[in-house]
């Protein structure tokens, strides 16, 4: 069966064809990089402009005078350390709860095969069809009845019910080599021991992906934290940026947005290998 390519090997062997190919390839990559990185550049440099320059028409691509005062003002005036710490606590707790309970549920559905397991999994996946906004009121009433308003647990517990991450983990567990698990069972390892010593070490790629999904979801969420945190001192950074932006200069607000985005960008740069490995996790063969 022949495969078709945009440029044949014969054309690539010619100097002119090779030069044309790499010129087009480089131009396309640069255009895509510019499309993704220019908004980031605009945000970072916008915080270094003066209030008059940021509102100028037409806008300037490079600040006339580079100023770092916007970042220091944002750090102090908007109380970013407190709100960043609130976000870290909420995201870390949601990540821990989600990793423990979703991993346990996925392992049970994949390897323990409980009665009505397929029916339970179908019901869990059916929740993906329900709009998130439709669940806000029931979740709020439940949290309010339990007295969890203005407490990080109000973020942690709803984050556990993540059908997508549970299904992602189950699909990965389904692909684990059966002979490895049977060997552990022959050696006398119980189900919990097998999960802890065999399954989890082999599941590092998908656990890394699930961790990133869990942390990013809490970090960028706005509506739910706005509803459950009426106390300004306990609000995460996503809500605080809106609540405290009323009497703040635009350059200071942009600087606060830059600072708030740094942890997630750093997280991606550190764990990008795990993301790529997790995407191809389903190719594991027994």
PDB file of C-alpha atoms in Angstrom:
ATOM      1  CA  UNK A   1       0.000   0.000   0.000  1.00  0.00           C
ATOM      2  CA  UNK A   2       1.532   3.261  -1.105  1.00  0.00           C
ATOM      3  CA  UNK A   3       1.531   6.352   1.101  1.00  0.00           C
ATOM      4  CA  UNK A   4       1.046   9.832  -0.242  1.00  0.00           C
ATOM      5  CA  UNK A   5       3.108  12.751   0.988  1.00  0.00           C
ATOM      6  CA  UNK A   6       3.010  16.440   0.210  1.00  0.00           C
ATOM      7  CA  UNK A   7       6.611  16.377  -0.988  1.00  0.00           C
ATOM      8  CA  UNK A   8       8.187  13.294  -2.479  1.00  0.00           C
ATOM      9  CA  UNK A   9      11.623  12.053  -1.375  1.00  0.00           C
ATOM     10  CA  UNK A  10      12.939  12.836  -4.845  1.00  0.00           C
ATOM     11  CA  UNK A  11      11.995  16.500  -4.491  1.00  0.00           C
ATOM     12  CA  UNK A  12      13.498  16.655  -0.978  1.00  0.00           C
ATOM     13  CA  UNK A  13      16.740  15.263  -2.364  1.00  0.00           C
ATOM     14  CA  UNK A  14      17.148  18.324  -4.540  1.00  0.00           C
ATOM     15  CA  UNK A  15      18.733  21.411  -2.944  1.00  0.00           C
ATOM     16  CA  UNK A  16      15.969  23.719  -4.147  1.00  0.00           C
ATOM     17  CA  UNK A  17      13.206  21.383  -2.946  1.00  0.00           C
ATOM     18  CA  UNK A  18      14.864  20.945   0.446  1.00  0.00           C
ATOM     19  CA  UNK A  19      15.280  24.726   0.839  1.00  0.00           C
ATOM     20  CA  UNK A  20      11.639  25.337  -0.086  1.00  0.00           C
ATOM     21  CA  UNK A  21      10.439  22.674   2.335  1.00  0.00           C
ATOM     22  CA  UNK A  22      12.381  24.025   5.298  1.00  0.00           C
ATOM     23  CA  UNK A  23      11.417  27.618   4.453  1.00  0.00           C
ATOM     24  CA  UNK A  24       7.703  26.780   4.474  1.00  0.00           C
ATOM     25  CA  UNK A  25       8.059  24.599   7.579  1.00  0.00           C
ATOM     26  CA  UNK A  26       9.927  27.334   9.475  1.00  0.00           C
ATOM     27  CA  UNK A  27       7.405  29.987   8.447  1.00  0.00           C
ATOM     28  CA  UNK A  28       4.449  27.873   9.628  1.00  0.00           C
ATOM     29  CA  UNK A  29       6.103  27.104  12.972  1.00  0.00           C
ATOM     30  CA  UNK A  30       6.940  30.771  13.522  1.00  0.00           C
ATOM     31  CA  UNK A  31       3.378  31.847  12.709  1.00  0.00           C
ATOM     32  CA  UNK A  32       1.921  29.351  15.174  1.00  0.00           C
ATOM     33  CA  UNK A  33       4.460  30.338  17.847  1.00  0.00           C
ATOM     34  CA  UNK A  34       3.640  34.006  17.298  1.00  0.00           C
ATOM     35  CA  UNK A  35      -0.094  33.361  17.551  1.00  0.00           C
ATOM     36  CA  UNK A  36       0.335  31.631  20.923  1.00  0.00           C
ATOM     37  CA  UNK A  37       3.141  33.713  22.448  1.00  0.00           C
ATOM     38  CA  UNK A  38       2.125  37.222  21.378  1.00  0.00           C
ATOM     39  CA  UNK A  39      -0.755  37.489  23.913  1.00  0.00           C
ATOM     40  CA  UNK A  40       1.671  36.431  26.644  1.00  0.00           C
ATOM     41  CA  UNK A  41       4.191  39.041  25.493  1.00  0.00           C
ATOM     42  CA  UNK A  42       1.455  41.663  25.367  1.00  0.00           C
ATOM     43  CA  UNK A  43       0.376  40.880  28.928  1.00  0.00           C
ATOM     44  CA  UNK A  44       3.902  40.831  30.360  1.00  0.00           C
ATOM     45  CA  UNK A  45       4.963  44.087  28.688  1.00  0.00           C
ATOM     46  CA  UNK A  46       1.592  45.733  29.308  1.00  0.00           C
ATOM     47  CA  UNK A  47       2.257  45.616  33.038  1.00  0.00           C
ATOM     48  CA  UNK A  48       5.505  47.534  32.428  1.00  0.00           C
ATOM     49  CA  UNK A  49       3.833  50.465  30.691  1.00  0.00           C
ATOM     50  CA  UNK A  50       2.481  53.620  32.260  1.00  0.00           C
ATOM     51  CA  UNK A  51      -1.306  53.979  32.665  1.00  0.00           C
ATOM     52  CA  UNK A  52      -1.381  56.547  29.848  1.00  0.00           C
ATOM     53  CA  UNK A  53       0.632  54.355  27.497  1.00  0.00           C
ATOM     54  CA  UNK A  54      -1.493  51.234  28.086  1.00  0.00           C
ATOM     55  CA  UNK A  55      -4.589  53.213  27.052  1.00  0.00           C
ATOM     56  CA  UNK A  56      -2.959  54.839  24.030  1.00  0.00           C
ATOM     57  CA  UNK A  57      -4.414  54.361  20.544  1.00  0.00           C
ATOM     58  CA  UNK A  58      -2.796  52.913  18.512  1.00  0.00           C
ATOM     59  CA  UNK A  59      -1.073  50.753  21.134  1.00  0.00           C
ATOM     60  CA  UNK A  60       2.682  50.497  21.413  1.00  0.00           C
ATOM     61  CA  UNK A  61       4.400  47.143  20.935  1.00  0.00           C
ATOM     62  CA  UNK A  62       7.357  48.011  23.157  1.00  0.00           C
ATOM     63  CA  UNK A  63       7.044  50.056  26.370  1.00  0.00           C
ATOM     64  CA  UNK A  64       8.515  53.534  26.052  1.00  0.00           C
ATOM     65  CA  UNK A  65       9.897  53.226  29.588  1.00  0.00           C
ATOM     66  CA  UNK A  66      10.308  49.820  31.220  1.00  0.00           C
ATOM     67  CA  UNK A  67       8.713  49.930  34.673  1.00  0.00           C
ATOM     68  CA  UNK A  68       8.585  47.114  37.227  1.00  0.00           C
ATOM     69  CA  UNK A  69       6.492  49.122  39.646  1.00  0.00           C
ATOM     70  CA  UNK A  70       3.306  47.519  38.363  1.00  0.00           C
ATOM     71  CA  UNK A  71       4.410  44.134  39.625  1.00  0.00           C
ATOM     72  CA  UNK A  72       5.445  45.385  43.049  1.00  0.00           C
ATOM     73  CA  UNK A  73       2.214  47.379  43.373  1.00  0.00           C
ATOM     74  CA  UNK A  74       0.160  44.340  42.410  1.00  0.00           C
ATOM     75  CA  UNK A  75       1.994  42.192  44.950  1.00  0.00           C
ATOM     76  CA  UNK A  76       1.284  44.648  47.772  1.00  0.00           C
ATOM     77  CA  UNK A  77      -2.002  46.363  46.897  1.00  0.00           C
ATOM     78  CA  UNK A  78      -3.913  43.246  45.841  1.00  0.00           C
ATOM     79  CA  UNK A  79      -2.530  41.081  48.661  1.00  0.00           C
ATOM     80  CA  UNK A  80      -1.352  38.450  46.206  1.00  0.00           C
ATOM     81  CA  UNK A  81       0.656  36.345  48.725  1.00  0.00           C
ATOM     82  CA  UNK A  82      -2.470  35.644  50.779  1.00  0.00           C
ATOM     83  CA  UNK A  83      -4.670  34.797  47.805  1.00  0.00           C
ATOM     84  CA  UNK A  84      -1.984  32.722  46.134  1.00  0.00           C
ATOM     85  CA  UNK A  85      -1.599  30.720  49.332  1.00  0.00           C
ATOM     86  CA  UNK A  86      -5.376  30.228  49.499  1.00  0.00           C
ATOM     87  CA  UNK A  87      -5.291  28.907  45.937  1.00  0.00           C
ATOM     88  CA  UNK A  88      -2.395  26.575  46.703  1.00  0.00           C
ATOM     89  CA  UNK A  89      -4.232  25.108  49.705  1.00  0.00           C
ATOM     90  CA  UNK A  90      -7.436  24.613  47.731  1.00  0.00           C
ATOM     91  CA  UNK A  91      -5.678  23.144  44.682  1.00  0.00           C
ATOM     92  CA  UNK A  92      -3.435  20.836  46.734  1.00  0.00           C
ATOM     93  CA  UNK A  93      -6.354  19.473  48.740  1.00  0.00           C
ATOM     94  CA  UNK A  94      -8.481  18.917  45.632  1.00  0.00           C
ATOM     95  CA  UNK A  95      -5.552  17.180  43.956  1.00  0.00           C
ATOM     96  CA  UNK A  96      -4.938  14.857  46.919  1.00  0.00           C
ATOM     97  CA  UNK A  97      -8.609  13.939  47.354  1.00  0.00           C
ATOM     98  CA  UNK A  98      -9.097  13.407  43.643  1.00  0.00           C
ATOM     99  CA  UNK A  99      -5.975  11.308  43.236  1.00  0.00           C
ATOM    100  CA  UNK A 100      -6.862   9.021  46.156  1.00  0.00           C
ATOM    101  CA  UNK A 101     -10.546   8.469  45.473  1.00  0.00           C
ATOM    102  CA  UNK A 102     -10.466   8.490  41.664  1.00  0.00           C
ATOM    103  CA  UNK A 103      -7.526   6.066  41.648  1.00  0.00           C
ATOM    104  CA  UNK A 104      -9.269   3.731  44.095  1.00  0.00           C
ATOM    105  CA  UNK A 105     -12.529   3.837  42.139  1.00  0.00           C
ATOM    106  CA  UNK A 106     -10.798   3.314  38.791  1.00  0.00           C
ATOM    107  CA  UNK A 107      -8.783   0.373  40.159  1.00  0.00           C
ATOM    108  CA  UNK A 108     -11.921  -1.218  41.575  1.00  0.00           C
ATOM    109  CA  UNK A 109     -13.849  -0.859  38.304  1.00  0.00           C
ATOM    110  CA  UNK A 110     -10.915  -2.073  36.225  1.00  0.00           C
ATOM    111  CA  UNK A 111      -9.406  -4.947  38.236  1.00  0.00           C
ATOM    112  CA  UNK A 112     -11.815  -5.902  41.012  1.00  0.00           C
ATOM    113  CA  UNK A 113     -14.807  -5.966  38.650  1.00  0.00           C
ATOM    114  CA  UNK A 114     -17.621  -5.394  41.187  1.00  0.00           C
ATOM    115  CA  UNK A 115     -21.220  -6.342  40.551  1.00  0.00           C
ATOM    116  CA  UNK A 116     -22.961  -3.908  38.188  1.00  0.00           C
ATOM    117  CA  UNK A 117     -19.548  -2.349  37.489  1.00  0.00           C
ATOM    118  CA  UNK A 118     -20.399  -1.500  33.888  1.00  0.00           C
ATOM    119  CA  UNK A 119     -23.692   0.044  34.964  1.00  0.00           C
ATOM    120  CA  UNK A 120     -21.917   2.138  37.600  1.00  0.00           C
ATOM    121  CA  UNK A 121     -19.301   3.267  35.093  1.00  0.00           C
ATOM    122  CA  UNK A 122     -22.023   4.183  32.614  1.00  0.00           C
ATOM    123  CA  UNK A 123     -23.776   6.270  35.249  1.00  0.00           C
ATOM    124  CA  UNK A 124     -20.532   8.037  36.107  1.00  0.00           C
ATOM    125  CA  UNK A 125     -19.776   8.799  32.458  1.00  0.00           C
ATOM    126  CA  UNK A 126     -23.347  10.027  31.961  1.00  0.00           C
ATOM    127  CA  UNK A 127     -22.555  12.931  34.284  1.00  0.00           C
ATOM    128  CA  UNK A 128     -20.220  14.256  31.585  1.00  0.00           C
ATOM    129  CA  UNK A 129     -23.324  15.040  29.535  1.00  0.00           C
ATOM    130  CA  UNK A 130     -24.778  17.265  32.265  1.00  0.00           C
ATOM    131  CA  UNK A 131     -23.737  20.951  32.004  1.00  0.00           C
ATOM    132  CA  UNK A 132     -21.600  22.036  34.934  1.00  0.00           C
ATOM    133  CA  UNK A 133     -23.857  25.052  35.514  1.00  0.00           C
ATOM    134  CA  UNK A 134     -26.815  22.753  36.167  1.00  0.00           C
ATOM    135  CA  UNK A 135     -24.999  21.218  39.135  1.00  0.00           C
ATOM    136  CA  UNK A 136     -23.987  24.480  40.795  1.00  0.00           C
ATOM    137  CA  UNK A 137     -27.194  24.988  42.807  1.00  0.00           C
ATOM    138  CA  UNK A 138     -27.405  21.396  44.181  1.00  0.00           C
ATOM    139  CA  UNK A 139     -23.727  21.503  45.095  1.00  0.00           C
ATOM    140  CA  UNK A 140     -24.116  24.862  46.834  1.00  0.00           C
ATOM    141  CA  UNK A 141     -27.134  23.710  48.845  1.00  0.00           C
ATOM    142  CA  UNK A 142     -25.281  20.568  49.906  1.00  0.00           C
ATOM    143  CA  UNK A 143     -22.181  22.481  50.958  1.00  0.00           C
ATOM    144  CA  UNK A 144     -24.281  25.066  52.803  1.00  0.00           C
ATOM    145  CA  UNK A 145     -26.242  22.372  54.680  1.00  0.00           C
ATOM    146  CA  UNK A 146     -22.962  20.769  55.777  1.00  0.00           C
ATOM    147  CA  UNK A 147     -21.657  24.119  57.043  1.00  0.00           C
ATOM    148  CA  UNK A 148     -18.646  24.111  54.737  1.00  0.00           C
ATOM    149  CA  UNK A 149     -18.959  27.610  53.292  1.00  0.00           C
ATOM    150  CA  UNK A 150     -15.747  29.659  53.496  1.00  0.00           C
ATOM    151  CA  UNK A 151     -13.768  26.442  54.045  1.00  0.00           C
ATOM    152  CA  UNK A 152     -11.363  24.721  51.621  1.00  0.00           C
ATOM    153  CA  UNK A 153     -13.310  21.465  51.994  1.00  0.00           C
ATOM    154  CA  UNK A 154     -16.039  23.113  49.903  1.00  0.00           C
ATOM    155  CA  UNK A 155     -13.531  22.993  47.023  1.00  0.00           C
ATOM    156  CA  UNK A 156     -11.989  19.623  47.826  1.00  0.00           C
ATOM    157  CA  UNK A 157     -15.091  17.425  48.011  1.00  0.00           C
ATOM    158  CA  UNK A 158     -16.819  18.474  44.744  1.00  0.00           C
ATOM    159  CA  UNK A 159     -13.488  18.062  42.925  1.00  0.00           C
ATOM    160  CA  UNK A 160     -13.497  14.335  43.767  1.00  0.00           C
ATOM    161  CA  UNK A 161     -16.466  13.726  41.447  1.00  0.00           C
ATOM    162  CA  UNK A 162     -14.448  13.992  38.233  1.00  0.00           C
ATOM    163  CA  UNK A 163     -15.747  11.440  35.756  1.00  0.00           C
ATOM    164  CA  UNK A 164     -13.206  12.274  33.069  1.00  0.00           C
ATOM    165  CA  UNK A 165     -10.146  11.658  35.246  1.00  0.00           C
ATOM    166  CA  UNK A 166     -11.702   8.490  36.660  1.00  0.00           C
ATOM    167  CA  UNK A 167     -12.307   7.141  33.154  1.00  0.00           C
ATOM    168  CA  UNK A 168      -8.787   8.122  32.105  1.00  0.00           C
ATOM    169  CA  UNK A 169      -7.337   6.160  34.999  1.00  0.00           C
ATOM    170  CA  UNK A 170      -9.578   3.154  34.370  1.00  0.00           C
ATOM    171  CA  UNK A 171      -8.578   2.969  30.708  1.00  0.00           C
ATOM    172  CA  UNK A 172      -4.932   3.008  31.714  1.00  0.00           C
ATOM    173  CA  UNK A 173      -5.438   0.290  34.335  1.00  0.00           C
ATOM    174  CA  UNK A 174      -7.220  -1.834  31.721  1.00  0.00           C
ATOM    175  CA  UNK A 175      -4.048  -1.804  29.613  1.00  0.00           C
ATOM    176  CA  UNK A 176      -1.689  -2.942  32.376  1.00  0.00           C
ATOM    177  CA  UNK A 177      -0.088  -6.362  31.714  1.00  0.00           C
ATOM    178  CA  UNK A 178      -2.203  -9.026  33.372  1.00  0.00           C
ATOM    179  CA  UNK A 179       0.735 -11.392  33.903  1.00  0.00           C
ATOM    180  CA  UNK A 180       2.455  -8.854  36.171  1.00  0.00           C
ATOM    181  CA  UNK A 181      -0.611  -8.585  38.393  1.00  0.00           C
ATOM    182  CA  UNK A 182      -1.053 -12.373  38.422  1.00  0.00           C
ATOM    183  CA  UNK A 183       2.591 -12.805  39.436  1.00  0.00           C
ATOM    184  CA  UNK A 184       2.058 -10.425  42.360  1.00  0.00           C
ATOM    185  CA  UNK A 185      -1.045 -12.380  43.374  1.00  0.00           C
ATOM    186  CA  UNK A 186       0.882 -15.669  43.252  1.00  0.00           C
ATOM    187  CA  UNK A 187       3.541 -14.139  45.506  1.00  0.00           C
ATOM    188  CA  UNK A 188       0.831 -13.471  48.076  1.00  0.00           C
ATOM    189  CA  UNK A 189       0.167  -9.781  47.462  1.00  0.00           C
ATOM    190  CA  UNK A 190      -3.366  -8.673  48.262  1.00  0.00           C
ATOM    191  CA  UNK A 191      -5.411  -6.245  46.206  1.00  0.00           C
ATOM    192  CA  UNK A 192      -4.297  -3.202  48.183  1.00  0.00           C
ATOM    193  CA  UNK A 193      -0.656  -4.310  48.137  1.00  0.00           C
ATOM    194  CA  UNK A 194      -0.831  -4.853  44.378  1.00  0.00           C
ATOM    195  CA  UNK A 195      -2.288  -1.384  43.906  1.00  0.00           C
ATOM    196  CA  UNK A 196       0.379   0.282  46.032  1.00  0.00           C
ATOM    197  CA  UNK A 197       3.464  -1.667  44.926  1.00  0.00           C
ATOM    198  CA  UNK A 198       2.669  -2.635  41.332  1.00  0.00           C
ATOM    199  CA  UNK A 199      -0.097  -0.558  39.781  1.00  0.00           C
ATOM    200  CA  UNK A 200       0.795   2.908  41.060  1.00  0.00           C
ATOM    201  CA  UNK A 201       4.517   2.776  40.099  1.00  0.00           C
ATOM    202  CA  UNK A 202       3.523   1.665  36.595  1.00  0.00           C
ATOM    203  CA  UNK A 203       0.912   4.432  36.387  1.00  0.00           C
ATOM    204  CA  UNK A 204       3.160   7.446  36.883  1.00  0.00           C
ATOM    205  CA  UNK A 205       2.506   8.925  33.400  1.00  0.00           C
ATOM    206  CA  UNK A 206      -1.269   8.926  33.719  1.00  0.00           C
ATOM    207  CA  UNK A 207      -1.105  10.024  37.362  1.00  0.00           C
ATOM    208  CA  UNK A 208       0.969  13.003  36.228  1.00  0.00           C
ATOM    209  CA  UNK A 209      -1.634  13.941  33.629  1.00  0.00           C
ATOM    210  CA  UNK A 210      -4.507  13.581  36.098  1.00  0.00           C
ATOM    211  CA  UNK A 211      -2.596  15.678  38.628  1.00  0.00           C
ATOM    212  CA  UNK A 212      -2.113  18.488  36.138  1.00  0.00           C
ATOM    213  CA  UNK A 213      -5.771  18.392  35.124  1.00  0.00           C
ATOM    214  CA  UNK A 214      -6.844  18.513  38.767  1.00  0.00           C
ATOM    215  CA  UNK A 215      -4.574  21.416  39.692  1.00  0.00           C
ATOM    216  CA  UNK A 216      -5.386  23.501  36.625  1.00  0.00           C
ATOM    217  CA  UNK A 217      -9.131  22.973  37.072  1.00  0.00           C
ATOM    218  CA  UNK A 218      -9.060  24.393  40.610  1.00  0.00           C
ATOM    219  CA  UNK A 219      -6.560  27.145  39.788  1.00  0.00           C
ATOM    220  CA  UNK A 220      -8.643  28.602  36.955  1.00  0.00           C
ATOM    221  CA  UNK A 221     -12.106  28.017  38.419  1.00  0.00           C
ATOM    222  CA  UNK A 222     -14.054  31.183  39.160  1.00  0.00           C
ATOM    223  CA  UNK A 223     -17.791  30.588  39.578  1.00  0.00           C
ATOM    224  CA  UNK A 224     -17.703  27.937  42.310  1.00  0.00           C
ATOM    225  CA  UNK A 225     -15.118  29.679  44.564  1.00  0.00           C
ATOM    226  CA  UNK A 226     -17.058  32.930  44.124  1.00  0.00           C
ATOM    227  CA  UNK A 227     -20.171  31.252  45.496  1.00  0.00           C
ATOM    228  CA  UNK A 228     -18.648  29.418  48.452  1.00  0.00           C
ATOM    229  CA  UNK A 229     -16.145  32.065  49.633  1.00  0.00           C
ATOM    230  CA  UNK A 230     -17.872  35.228  50.785  1.00  0.00           C
ATOM    231  CA  UNK A 231     -14.931  36.012  53.074  1.00  0.00           C
ATOM    232  CA  UNK A 232     -12.503  38.092  51.012  1.00  0.00           C
ATOM    233  CA  UNK A 233      -9.479  36.930  53.003  1.00  0.00           C
ATOM    234  CA  UNK A 234     -10.154  33.280  52.039  1.00  0.00           C
ATOM    235  CA  UNK A 235     -10.800  33.774  48.340  1.00  0.00           C
ATOM    236  CA  UNK A 236      -8.469  32.237  45.731  1.00  0.00           C
ATOM    237  CA  UNK A 237      -6.543  34.319  43.238  1.00  0.00           C
ATOM    238  CA  UNK A 238      -9.102  33.894  40.429  1.00  0.00           C
ATOM    239  CA  UNK A 239     -11.857  35.510  42.503  1.00  0.00           C
ATOM    240  CA  UNK A 240      -9.633  38.073  44.211  1.00  0.00           C
ATOM    241  CA  UNK A 241      -8.450  39.508  40.903  1.00  0.00           C
ATOM    242  CA  UNK A 242     -12.035  40.410  40.044  1.00  0.00           C
ATOM    243  CA  UNK A 243     -13.138  41.500  43.505  1.00  0.00           C
ATOM    244  CA  UNK A 244     -10.138  43.769  44.091  1.00  0.00           C
ATOM    245  CA  UNK A 245      -9.928  45.271  40.606  1.00  0.00           C
ATOM    246  CA  UNK A 246     -12.482  48.020  41.141  1.00  0.00           C
ATOM    247  CA  UNK A 247     -10.117  50.834  42.147  1.00  0.00           C
ATOM    248  CA  UNK A 248      -6.887  49.393  40.745  1.00  0.00           C
ATOM    249  CA  UNK A 249      -4.989  50.760  37.761  1.00  0.00           C
ATOM    250  CA  UNK A 250      -5.085  48.648  34.629  1.00  0.00           C
ATOM    251  CA  UNK A 251      -1.315  48.117  34.605  1.00  0.00           C
ATOM    252  CA  UNK A 252      -1.426  46.831  38.193  1.00  0.00           C
ATOM    253  CA  UNK A 253      -4.284  44.466  37.321  1.00  0.00           C
ATOM    254  CA  UNK A 254      -2.382  43.120  34.310  1.00  0.00           C
ATOM    255  CA  UNK A 255       0.691  42.595  36.478  1.00  0.00           C
ATOM    256  CA  UNK A 256      -1.423  40.646  38.974  1.00  0.00           C
ATOM    257  CA  UNK A 257      -2.686  38.444  36.142  1.00  0.00           C
ATOM    258  CA  UNK A 258       0.884  37.748  35.056  1.00  0.00           C
ATOM    259  CA  UNK A 259       1.893  36.768  38.579  1.00  0.00           C
ATOM    260  CA  UNK A 260      -1.196  34.560  38.951  1.00  0.00           C
ATOM    261  CA  UNK A 261      -0.377  32.674  35.746  1.00  0.00           C
ATOM    262  CA  UNK A 262       3.270  31.968  36.600  1.00  0.00           C
ATOM    263  CA  UNK A 263       2.641  28.878  38.814  1.00  0.00           C
ATOM    264  CA  UNK A 264       0.605  27.085  36.135  1.00  0.00           C
ATOM    265  CA  UNK A 265       3.124  27.916  33.402  1.00  0.00           C
ATOM    266  CA  UNK A 266       5.940  26.636  35.609  1.00  0.00           C
ATOM    267  CA  UNK A 267       3.940  23.488  36.373  1.00  0.00           C
ATOM    268  CA  UNK A 268       3.515  22.778  32.678  1.00  0.00           C
ATOM    269  CA  UNK A 269       7.192  23.353  31.900  1.00  0.00           C
ATOM    270  CA  UNK A 270       8.246  21.003  34.685  1.00  0.00           C
ATOM    271  CA  UNK A 271       5.787  18.214  33.900  1.00  0.00           C
ATOM    272  CA  UNK A 272       5.468  18.488  30.123  1.00  0.00           C
ATOM    273  CA  UNK A 273       7.258  15.129  29.727  1.00  0.00           C
ATOM    274  CA  UNK A 274       4.585  13.498  31.873  1.00  0.00           C
ATOM    275  CA  UNK A 275       1.853  15.098  29.761  1.00  0.00           C
ATOM    276  CA  UNK A 276       3.315  13.655  26.572  1.00  0.00           C
ATOM    277  CA  UNK A 277       3.839  10.262  28.215  1.00  0.00           C
ATOM    278  CA  UNK A 278       0.301  10.286  29.558  1.00  0.00           C
ATOM    279  CA  UNK A 279      -1.204  11.046  26.171  1.00  0.00           C
ATOM    280  CA  UNK A 280       0.412   7.899  24.782  1.00  0.00           C
ATOM    281  CA  UNK A 281      -0.351   5.904  27.926  1.00  0.00           C
ATOM    282  CA  UNK A 282      -3.130   3.997  26.221  1.00  0.00           C
ATOM    283  CA  UNK A 283      -0.614   2.296  23.944  1.00  0.00           C
ATOM    284  CA  UNK A 284       0.711   0.112  26.777  1.00  0.00           C
ATOM    285  CA  UNK A 285       0.625  -3.506  25.725  1.00  0.00           C
ATOM    286  CA  UNK A 286       0.358  -6.606  27.825  1.00  0.00           C
TER     287      UNK A 286
END
